[in-house]
Coordinates of C-alpha atoms in Angstrom, one line a residue:
M201 CA -18.3 -36.7 30.5
T202 CA -15.0 -37.1 28.8
E203 CA -15.9 -35.1 25.6
L204 CA -13.0 -32.7 26.2
I205 CA -12.2 -29.5 24.1
P206 CA -9.5 -28.9 23.2
A207 CA -8.6 -32.6 22.6
P208 CA -5.9 -33.7 25.0
R209 CA -2.8 -35.6 23.9
S210 CA -3.6 -38.8 25.9
V211 CA -6.6 -40.0 27.7
V212 CA -6.8 -43.4 29.5
A213 CA -10.2 -44.1 31.1
G214 CA -10.6 -46.1 34.3
S215 CA -13.7 -47.9 35.7
G216 CA -14.7 -45.9 38.8
E217 CA -15.2 -42.3 39.9
V218 CA -14.2 -39.8 42.6
R219 CA -17.2 -38.3 44.3
L220 CA -16.9 -34.8 45.7
T221 CA -18.7 -34.4 49.0
A222 CA -19.1 -32.0 51.9
H223 CA -15.9 -33.6 53.3
S224 CA -13.8 -33.2 50.1
R225 CA -10.8 -30.8 50.3
I226 CA -8.6 -29.1 47.8
Y227 CA -4.9 -29.1 48.6
A228 CA -2.7 -26.6 46.7
G229 CA 1.0 -27.4 46.9
H230 CA 3.7 -24.7 46.9
G231 CA 3.4 -22.6 43.8
T232 CA -0.1 -23.6 43.0
E233 CA -1.9 -21.5 45.7
G234 CA -3.4 -19.1 43.1
V235 CA -4.8 -22.0 41.1
G236 CA -6.2 -23.5 44.3
H237 CA -8.0 -20.3 45.1
W238 CA -9.5 -20.0 41.6
L239 CA -10.6 -23.7 41.6
R240 CA -12.1 -23.5 45.1
T241 CA -14.0 -20.4 44.2
V242 CA -15.6 -21.6 40.9
L243 CA -16.4 -25.1 42.3
R244 CA -17.9 -23.7 45.5
E245 CA -20.2 -21.5 43.4
A246 CA -21.3 -24.3 41.1
T247 CA -21.6 -27.2 43.6
G248 CA -22.4 -25.5 46.9
L249 CA -19.8 -27.8 48.5
P250 CA -17.5 -26.1 51.1
L251 CA -14.3 -27.6 49.6
H252 CA -12.1 -26.6 52.5
E253 CA -8.4 -26.3 52.1
G254 CA -6.5 -29.5 52.7
R255 CA -3.4 -29.4 54.9
E256 CA -1.4 -32.1 53.1
L257 CA -1.7 -33.9 49.8
D258 CA -2.9 -37.1 51.5
D259 CA -5.5 -35.2 53.5
T260 CA -8.0 -35.7 50.6
D261 CA -9.1 -39.1 51.9
G262 CA -9.7 -40.3 48.3
D263 CA -12.5 -37.8 47.6
G264 CA -10.5 -34.6 47.3
I265 CA -8.3 -32.7 44.8
G266 CA -4.6 -32.1 45.0
L267 CA -2.6 -29.6 43.0
R268 CA 1.2 -29.9 42.7
L269 CA 4.1 -28.8 40.5
D270 CA 6.3 -31.3 38.7
P271 CA 9.5 -29.8 37.3
A272 CA 9.8 -32.7 34.9
L273 CA 6.8 -31.4 32.9
G274 CA 6.8 -28.5 30.5
A275 CA 5.6 -25.0 31.6
E276 CA 2.0 -25.6 30.4
E277 CA 2.1 -29.4 30.4
Y278 CA -0.1 -31.1 32.9
R279 CA -1.1 -34.6 34.1
L280 CA -4.5 -35.2 35.7
V281 CA -5.0 -38.5 37.5
S282 CA -8.4 -39.4 39.0
D283 CA -8.3 -42.8 40.9
G284 CA -9.0 -44.3 44.3
N285 CA -6.7 -41.7 45.9
G286 CA -8.7 -38.8 44.6
V287 CA -7.9 -36.3 41.9
L288 CA -4.3 -35.1 41.4
I289 CA -3.3 -32.4 38.9
E290 CA 0.4 -31.8 38.3
G291 CA 1.9 -29.2 36.0
G292 CA 5.3 -27.9 35.1
S293 CA 4.2 -24.5 36.3
A294 CA 1.2 -22.9 37.9
A295 CA 0.0 -22.3 34.3
G296 CA 0.1 -26.0 33.6
V297 CA -1.8 -26.8 36.8
F298 CA -4.4 -24.2 35.8
R299 CA -4.8 -25.8 32.3
G300 CA -5.4 -29.1 34.1
A301 CA -7.9 -27.5 36.4
Q302 CA -9.9 -26.5 33.3
T303 CA -10.0 -30.1 32.2
L304 CA -11.2 -31.1 35.6
R305 CA -14.0 -28.6 35.3
Q306 CA -15.1 -30.1 32.0
L307 CA -15.0 -33.6 33.5
L308 CA -17.4 -32.5 36.2
G309 CA -20.1 -31.7 33.6
P310 CA -21.8 -28.5 32.3
D311 CA -23.3 -27.5 35.6
A312 CA -19.7 -26.9 36.9
Y313 CA -19.8 -23.7 34.8
R314 CA -22.7 -22.2 36.7
R315 CA -22.5 -19.4 39.3
A316 CA -24.8 -21.2 41.8
P317 CA -26.0 -24.8 42.3
V318 CA -28.9 -25.9 40.2
R319 CA -29.8 -28.8 42.4
R320 CA -28.6 -29.3 46.0
D321 CA -29.1 -33.1 45.9
R322 CA -27.0 -33.9 42.8
T323 CA -23.8 -36.0 42.9
W324 CA -20.6 -34.4 41.7
A325 CA -18.2 -37.0 40.4
V326 CA -15.0 -37.2 38.3
P327 CA -14.6 -40.4 36.4
H328 CA -11.4 -42.4 37.0
I329 CA -9.2 -41.2 34.2
T330 CA -5.6 -40.2 33.4
V331 CA -5.1 -37.2 31.1
E332 CA -1.7 -36.2 29.9
D333 CA -1.6 -33.0 27.9
A334 CA 0.5 -30.2 26.6
P335 CA -0.1 -27.4 24.0
R336 CA 1.2 -27.4 20.5
F337 CA 1.7 -23.6 20.3
R338 CA 2.9 -21.2 22.9
W339 CA 0.7 -18.3 21.6
R340 CA -3.0 -19.2 21.6
G341 CA -4.9 -16.0 21.3
L342 CA -8.0 -13.9 20.8
M343 CA -8.0 -10.4 19.5
L344 CA -11.0 -8.4 20.6
D345 CA -11.7 -5.0 19.0
V346 CA -13.3 -2.7 21.6
A347 CA -12.7 0.5 19.6
R348 CA -15.4 0.1 17.0
H349 CA -18.0 -1.0 19.6
F350 CA -17.0 -0.5 23.2
M351 CA -17.3 -3.5 25.5
P352 CA -17.7 -2.6 29.2
K353 CA -15.2 -3.9 31.6
E354 CA -17.4 -6.7 32.9
G355 CA -17.7 -8.0 29.4
V356 CA -14.0 -8.1 29.0
L357 CA -13.5 -10.0 32.2
R358 CA -16.2 -12.4 31.0
Y359 CA -14.2 -13.0 27.8
L360 CA -11.1 -13.7 29.8
D361 CA -13.0 -16.4 31.6
L362 CA -14.2 -17.8 28.3
M363 CA -10.6 -17.8 27.0
A364 CA -9.4 -19.6 30.1
A365 CA -12.1 -22.2 29.7
H366 CA -10.7 -23.0 26.2
K367 CA -7.0 -23.0 27.3
L368 CA -6.2 -19.8 25.4
N369 CA -3.4 -17.6 26.8
V370 CA -3.0 -14.3 24.9
F371 CA -5.6 -11.5 24.9
H372 CA -4.8 -9.1 22.1
F373 CA -6.6 -5.9 23.3
H374 CA -7.4 -3.6 20.3
L375 CA -7.9 -0.3 22.2
T376 CA -7.6 2.5 19.7
D377 CA -9.0 3.1 16.2
D378 CA -10.7 5.7 14.0
Q379 CA -14.0 5.1 15.8
G380 CA -12.8 5.4 19.4
W381 CA -10.0 5.6 21.9
R382 CA -10.6 3.3 24.9
V383 CA -7.8 3.7 27.4
E384 CA -7.3 6.6 29.8
I385 CA -4.0 8.5 29.3
K386 CA -3.7 11.0 32.1
R387 CA -1.1 13.1 30.2
Y388 CA -3.6 13.6 27.4
P389 CA -7.1 13.7 28.8
K390 CA -8.8 14.7 25.6
L391 CA -8.1 11.2 24.2
T392 CA -11.0 10.0 26.2
E393 CA -12.9 13.2 26.8
T394 CA -13.2 13.7 23.1
G395 CA -11.9 10.6 21.4
S396 CA -13.8 7.9 23.3
W397 CA -17.2 8.6 21.9
R398 CA -18.9 9.4 18.5
A399 CA -22.1 11.2 17.8
R400 CA -23.7 8.4 15.7
T401 CA -22.8 5.0 14.3
K402 CA -23.3 3.3 10.9
I403 CA -25.5 0.2 11.2
G404 CA -24.2 -2.6 9.0
H405 CA -21.7 -2.2 6.2
R406 CA -20.5 1.3 5.3
A407 CA -22.8 1.1 2.2
S408 CA -25.8 0.7 4.4
P409 CA -28.2 3.7 4.5
L410 CA -29.0 3.0 8.2
W411 CA -27.6 4.9 11.2
D412 CA -27.9 4.6 14.9
D413 CA -28.2 8.3 16.0
R414 CA -27.5 7.6 19.6
P415 CA -24.0 8.7 20.8
H416 CA -21.8 5.6 21.3
G417 CA -18.7 5.5 23.6
G418 CA -16.9 4.4 26.7
H419 CA -13.4 3.9 27.9
Y420 CA -11.4 2.0 30.6
T421 CA -9.9 4.0 33.4
Q422 CA -6.3 3.2 34.3
D423 CA -7.6 1.2 37.3
D424 CA -9.9 -0.7 35.0
I425 CA -7.0 -1.7 32.9
R426 CA -4.9 -2.7 35.9
E427 CA -7.9 -4.9 37.1
I428 CA -8.2 -6.5 33.6
V429 CA -4.5 -7.3 33.5
A430 CA -4.5 -8.7 37.0
Y431 CA -7.6 -10.8 36.3
A432 CA -6.0 -12.1 33.1
A433 CA -2.8 -13.0 35.0
E434 CA -4.7 -15.0 37.6
R435 CA -6.0 -17.0 34.6
H436 CA -2.5 -17.3 33.1
I437 CA -3.4 -15.1 30.2
S438 CA -1.0 -12.4 28.8
V439 CA -2.6 -9.1 27.7
V440 CA -1.1 -7.5 24.6
P441 CA -2.4 -3.9 24.2
E442 CA -2.7 -2.4 20.7
I443 CA -2.2 1.3 20.2
D444 CA -2.7 1.8 16.4
V445 CA -0.2 4.0 14.5
P446 CA 0.2 5.7 12.0
G447 CA -3.2 4.9 10.4
H448 CA -6.5 4.1 12.1
S449 CA -6.0 7.3 14.2
Q450 CA -8.9 9.7 13.5
A451 CA -10.1 9.4 17.1
A452 CA -6.7 10.6 18.4
I453 CA -6.6 13.4 15.7
A454 CA -10.1 14.5 16.6
A455 CA -8.9 14.9 20.2
Y456 CA -5.6 16.6 19.3
P457 CA -5.8 18.0 15.8
E458 CA -2.0 18.8 15.7
L459 CA -1.4 15.1 15.3
G460 CA -2.9 15.1 11.8
N461 CA -1.7 16.4 8.5
S462 CA -3.0 19.9 9.1
D463 CA -1.2 21.3 6.0
V464 CA -3.5 19.1 3.9
V465 CA -6.8 18.9 5.7
D466 CA -8.6 20.9 8.3
T467 CA -7.9 18.6 11.2
A468 CA -9.6 20.9 13.7
S469 CA -12.9 20.0 12.0
L470 CA -12.5 16.2 12.3
T471 CA -14.6 14.2 14.7
V472 CA -14.4 10.6 15.8
W473 CA -15.3 8.6 12.8
D474 CA -18.9 7.2 12.7
T475 CA -18.5 4.8 9.8
W476 CA -16.3 1.9 8.7
G477 CA -13.5 1.3 6.2
I478 CA -10.0 2.5 5.6
N479 CA -9.6 6.1 6.7
P480 CA -7.4 8.6 4.9
N481 CA -6.8 10.7 8.0
V482 CA -3.4 9.4 9.3
L483 CA -0.8 10.8 11.7
A484 CA 1.6 13.4 10.6
P485 CA 5.2 12.1 10.6
T486 CA 6.6 14.9 12.9
D487 CA 8.7 15.0 16.0
D488 CA 5.7 16.3 17.9
T489 CA 3.7 13.2 16.9
L490 CA 6.5 10.9 18.0
R491 CA 6.8 12.7 21.4
F492 CA 3.0 12.5 21.9
Y493 CA 2.9 8.7 21.3
E494 CA 6.0 8.2 23.4
G495 CA 4.0 9.8 26.2
V496 CA 1.1 7.6 25.5
L497 CA 3.2 4.5 25.5
E498 CA 5.0 5.4 28.8
E499 CA 1.6 5.2 30.5
V500 CA 0.7 2.0 28.6
L501 CA 3.9 0.3 29.7
E502 CA 3.0 1.1 33.3
L503 CA -0.5 -0.3 32.9
F504 CA 0.6 -3.5 31.1
P505 CA 3.7 -4.6 33.0
A506 CA 6.2 -6.9 31.2
D507 CA 6.2 -9.5 34.0
A508 CA 2.4 -10.2 33.9
G509 CA 2.8 -13.2 31.6
P510 CA 5.1 -14.8 29.1
F511 CA 3.9 -12.6 26.3
S512 CA 3.4 -9.4 28.4
P513 CA 6.6 -7.8 27.0
F514 CA 4.8 -7.4 23.6
V515 CA 3.1 -4.1 22.6
H516 CA 1.1 -4.1 19.4
I517 CA 1.4 -0.9 17.4
G518 CA -0.9 -1.8 14.5
G519 CA 0.8 -0.4 11.4
D520 CA -1.9 -1.6 9.0
E521 CA -3.9 0.1 6.3
C522 CA -2.1 3.4 6.4
L523 CA -3.1 5.3 3.3
K524 CA -0.3 7.6 2.1
D525 CA -2.4 10.2 0.1
Q526 CA -2.1 12.9 2.8
W527 CA 1.7 12.3 3.1
R528 CA 2.1 12.7 -0.7
A529 CA 0.3 16.0 -0.5
S530 CA 1.9 17.2 2.7
D531 CA 4.9 19.6 2.5
T532 CA 5.8 18.6 6.0
A533 CA 5.8 14.9 5.1
Q534 CA 7.8 15.4 1.9
K535 CA 10.4 17.5 3.7
R536 CA 10.7 14.7 6.2
I537 CA 11.3 12.2 3.5
G538 CA 13.9 14.4 2.0
N539 CA 15.7 15.1 5.2
L540 CA 15.8 11.5 6.1
G541 CA 17.0 10.5 2.7
L542 CA 14.1 8.1 2.2
A543 CA 12.9 6.7 -1.1
D544 CA 9.1 7.3 -0.7
E545 CA 6.1 7.4 1.6
E546 CA 6.3 3.6 2.1
A547 CA 9.8 4.1 3.5
L548 CA 8.4 6.9 5.7
Q549 CA 6.0 4.5 7.4
S550 CA 8.9 2.1 7.9
W551 CA 10.8 4.9 9.6
F552 CA 7.8 5.7 11.8
I553 CA 7.4 2.1 12.9
G554 CA 11.2 1.7 13.3
H555 CA 11.2 4.6 15.7
F556 CA 8.8 2.9 18.1
D557 CA 10.6 -0.5 17.6
R558 CA 13.8 1.0 19.0
W559 CA 11.9 3.0 21.7
L560 CA 10.2 -0.1 23.0
A561 CA 13.4 -2.2 22.8
E562 CA 15.3 0.4 24.9
R563 CA 12.7 -0.2 27.6
G564 CA 12.9 -4.0 27.5
R565 CA 9.7 -4.5 25.5
R566 CA 9.0 -6.0 22.1
L567 CA 7.0 -4.5 19.2
I568 CA 4.5 -6.5 17.3
G569 CA 2.4 -5.3 14.4
W570 CA 0.3 -6.3 11.4
D571 CA 2.2 -7.6 8.5
E572 CA 2.4 -4.2 6.7
I573 CA 5.2 -3.4 9.1
L574 CA 7.5 -5.7 7.1
E575 CA 7.4 -3.2 4.2
G576 CA 10.7 -1.3 4.2
G577 CA 12.4 -3.6 6.7
L578 CA 12.0 -4.4 10.3
A579 CA 14.3 -4.7 13.3
A580 CA 15.2 -8.2 14.4
G581 CA 13.4 -8.2 17.7
A582 CA 10.0 -7.2 16.3
A583 CA 7.2 -9.8 15.7
V584 CA 4.5 -9.9 13.0
S585 CA 0.8 -10.7 13.1
S586 CA 0.2 -12.2 9.6
W587 CA -3.4 -11.2 8.7
R588 CA -3.3 -10.8 4.9
G589 CA -3.0 -14.5 4.3
Y590 CA 0.1 -16.6 5.0
A591 CA 2.5 -14.5 2.8
G592 CA 3.4 -12.0 5.4
G593 CA 4.1 -14.7 8.0
V594 CA 6.2 -16.7 5.6
A595 CA 8.3 -13.6 4.7
A596 CA 8.7 -12.7 8.4
A597 CA 9.7 -16.2 9.5
R598 CA 12.3 -16.4 6.7
A599 CA 13.6 -13.0 7.7
G600 CA 14.1 -14.3 11.3
H601 CA 11.0 -12.7 12.9
D602 CA 8.6 -14.4 15.3
V603 CA 5.1 -14.7 13.8
V604 CA 1.5 -15.0 15.0
M605 CA -0.6 -16.6 12.2
C606 CA -4.1 -15.0 12.0
P607 CA -5.0 -14.9 8.2
Q608 CA -8.3 -13.2 7.5
Q609 CA -9.3 -16.0 5.2
W610 CA -9.4 -18.5 8.1
V611 CA -9.7 -16.8 11.5
Y612 CA -11.5 -13.5 11.1
L613 CA -14.6 -14.2 13.1
D614 CA -16.5 -11.2 11.9
Y615 CA -16.8 -13.2 8.6
R616 CA -20.2 -14.9 8.1
Q617 CA -20.7 -18.5 9.2
D618 CA -23.0 -19.6 6.5
A619 CA -24.2 -18.5 3.0
G620 CA -27.9 -18.5 4.0
P621 CA -29.9 -15.3 3.9
E622 CA -30.7 -15.4 7.7
E623 CA -27.1 -14.7 8.7
P624 CA -27.0 -11.4 10.5
V625 CA -25.1 -8.7 8.6
P626 CA -23.2 -11.0 6.3
I627 CA -19.5 -10.0 6.0
A628 CA -17.0 -11.3 3.5
Y629 CA -16.5 -15.0 2.8
V630 CA -18.2 -17.9 4.5
R631 CA -16.0 -19.4 7.3
T632 CA -17.8 -22.3 8.8
L633 CA -17.0 -24.1 12.0
E634 CA -15.4 -26.8 9.9
D635 CA -13.3 -24.3 8.0
V636 CA -11.8 -23.0 11.2
Y637 CA -11.2 -26.5 12.4
R638 CA -9.2 -27.3 9.3
F639 CA -7.0 -24.2 9.6
E640 CA -3.3 -25.0 9.7
P641 CA -1.2 -22.2 11.3
V642 CA 2.2 -23.4 9.9
P643 CA 2.6 -23.1 6.1
A644 CA 4.0 -26.2 4.5
E645 CA 6.7 -24.2 2.6
L646 CA 8.5 -23.3 5.8
T647 CA 11.6 -25.2 6.9
G648 CA 11.8 -26.6 10.4
E649 CA 13.9 -23.7 11.6
E650 CA 11.5 -21.2 10.0
A651 CA 8.4 -23.0 11.3
A652 CA 9.9 -22.6 14.8
R653 CA 9.3 -18.9 14.4
V654 CA 5.6 -19.4 14.4
L655 CA 4.7 -18.6 18.0
G656 CA 1.2 -19.7 17.4
T657 CA -2.2 -18.3 16.2
Q658 CA -5.1 -16.3 17.3
A659 CA -8.7 -15.5 16.2
N660 CA -9.5 -11.9 15.4
V661 CA -12.9 -10.4 16.3
W662 CA -13.5 -7.0 14.6
T663 CA -16.7 -5.4 15.9
E664 CA -17.9 -3.0 13.2
V665 CA -21.1 -5.0 12.9
M666 CA -21.2 -6.3 16.5
E667 CA -23.1 -3.7 18.6
D668 CA -23.4 -5.7 21.8
Q669 CA -22.2 -8.7 23.7
G670 CA -24.8 -11.0 22.1
R671 CA -23.5 -10.2 18.6
V672 CA -19.9 -10.7 19.7
D673 CA -20.9 -14.1 21.2
Y674 CA -22.7 -15.1 18.0
Q675 CA -19.7 -14.4 15.8
T676 CA -17.1 -15.8 18.1
F677 CA -18.7 -19.0 19.2
P678 CA -18.6 -21.9 18.5
R679 CA -15.7 -21.1 16.1
L680 CA -13.4 -20.0 18.9
A681 CA -13.7 -23.5 20.3
A682 CA -12.4 -24.9 17.0
L683 CA -9.5 -22.4 16.9
A684 CA -8.6 -23.3 20.5
E685 CA -8.3 -27.0 19.5
V686 CA -6.2 -26.0 16.5
A687 CA -3.9 -24.0 18.7
W688 CA -3.6 -26.5 21.6
S689 CA -4.0 -30.0 20.2
D690 CA -1.5 -31.9 18.0
L691 CA -3.9 -32.4 15.2
P692 CA -3.2 -34.3 11.9
A693 CA -3.1 -32.5 8.5
P694 CA -6.2 -30.5 7.8
A695 CA -7.7 -33.0 5.4
D696 CA -7.3 -35.8 7.9
R697 CA -8.8 -34.1 10.9
D698 CA -11.8 -35.8 12.5
F699 CA -14.4 -33.0 12.2
A700 CA -17.2 -35.4 12.8
G701 CA -15.6 -36.4 16.1
F702 CA -15.2 -32.7 17.0
E703 CA -18.8 -32.1 16.2
R704 CA -19.7 -34.9 18.6
R705 CA -17.6 -33.4 21.3
M706 CA -19.2 -30.0 20.6
S707 CA -22.6 -31.4 21.4
A708 CA -21.4 -31.7 25.0
H709 CA -19.5 -28.4 24.8
Y710 CA -22.7 -26.5 23.7
R711 CA -24.1 -27.4 27.1
R712 CA -21.1 -25.9 28.8
L713 CA -21.5 -22.7 26.7
D714 CA -25.2 -22.7 27.7
A715 CA -24.2 -22.8 31.4
L716 CA -21.8 -19.9 30.8
G717 CA -24.5 -17.9 29.1
V718 CA -22.8 -17.7 25.7
A719 CA -25.2 -16.6 22.9
Y720 CA -23.4 -18.8 20.3
R721 CA -24.6 -19.5 16.8
P722 CA -26.6 -22.8 17.0
P723 CA -25.4 -25.5 14.5
T724 CA -28.9 -25.3 12.9
G725 CA -28.5 -21.6 12.2
P726 CA -29.4 -18.3 13.9
L727 CA -32.3 -18.1 16.3
P728 CA -35.0 -15.5 15.3
W729 CA -33.6 -12.9 17.7
Q730 CA -30.1 -13.4 16.3
R731 CA -31.0 -12.3 12.8
R732 CA -30.7 -8.7 11.5
P733 CA -33.1 -8.5 8.6
G734 CA -32.7 -5.5 6.4
V735 CA -29.2 -4.6 7.6
L736 CA -26.8 -4.5 4.7
G737 CA -23.6 -6.5 5.0
R738 CA -20.7 -7.0 2.6
P739 CA -20.9 -10.6 1.4
L740 CA -18.2 -11.7 -1.2
D741 CA -19.0 -14.3 -3.8
G742 CA -17.0 -17.5 -4.2
P743 CA -14.4 -19.0 -1.9
P744 CA -11.8 -16.9 -0.2
P745 CA -8.5 -16.4 -2.1
D746 CA -5.8 -18.9 -1.6
C747 CA -3.9 -18.1 1.6

């Protein structure tokens, strides 16, 4: 019952237990009322117990739960004490109390994750224990790509609950790409009328001969987005939206052809892209394009308010994989390079990114982008998501930028989990559960001051070959549990980590995931219905390149 994930800093076990009964109460002190409401709701559903609100902390009579702030603790630090007086969770903020409440739920057993009681006659007990805990990193995230394959709102809310259960606190929401535009922008209705769906979809890797000829699409209304952001905030998760520029933009160009390089290609004939890879159709570097995306971002800033969480001021603008062939051939782009006195097309992208860096900063927000945004220089306030290995993050930290470490060689969860032939749509290198568990977000070559620039880490879930929730679950879990422990727990050096102990704790955690309905990859390999025989992937031979 104490097989906790992520591993806490300190656990001292006692010899008794606190039994929850029909008389047990939950007391939420000042500042913890939201946590109390959440905890009362999930435990009532799972246990069937009334768990009425306690009037005072000592109103629990030794069989209840108290929640309280302790200003001596860090913001997400908590202390959980279960003893003869009941259960008391104290945190430095409501977020800290909420993290402690997640530990309490684990201590109650897997059935505490169900939506209704399995047995009315069972005993609900919390072992006598003292847990003291705090996160290693401030940014502990999951990036979910809903552009390649759309995930309906209910699925997104479910993933926020799964993140909360693993003490993750940043949801990087990849909303736009070549294959779909997923957020309603009232000023530009064609972005969703045209850009949110495609006529067909490639099945498997882009070299696959297979197609799904059904239209695929979907988008979130502005009220859907507000609901998602509020739901995340209740779980102390910051939502960071991504609006990708200047590459990965064919869906937007299909909706508004004037955004593309129309002096090079017939942009009016472009449709939302139906396959995968790096797309040559990129945004034109014009004033009209800048004004268009300023209009998009004005609505995005309203939908994702800066005060919804500690990382809510961030807006991700992508900036990755922008091919420059059209700019090289475009008279408009070349004139822009000349008028600005720029050296080349790489500098033109830097100018494009720099424009939105300044625009966001003027509105009290912070730009974050993939590590390509470092090319050509970057304003001091911007942050970098380091995906092409560690190098971009090291360069960014040394230049004084905040960094989120998410190197593809370690934490891209679309990568295959085993070399066996039964893995569904095998992509890239093998990244096992143990590989993720031995990932170290802070490169050894950074100085102490530079290492402090590493805000944390996140796993990235790109969904080209994940057509539904079950496939997303399979690729994401159980590896997200390993990433959560890497991000939260103060683990030793990778070679010294107790992976056998983690596997033992995972044997209990799989039962929690079962209760939550997660279609994870079993440790023994994919179940028959999780396989995708005959669907071509893109497996790469050998180990991944050195990060």
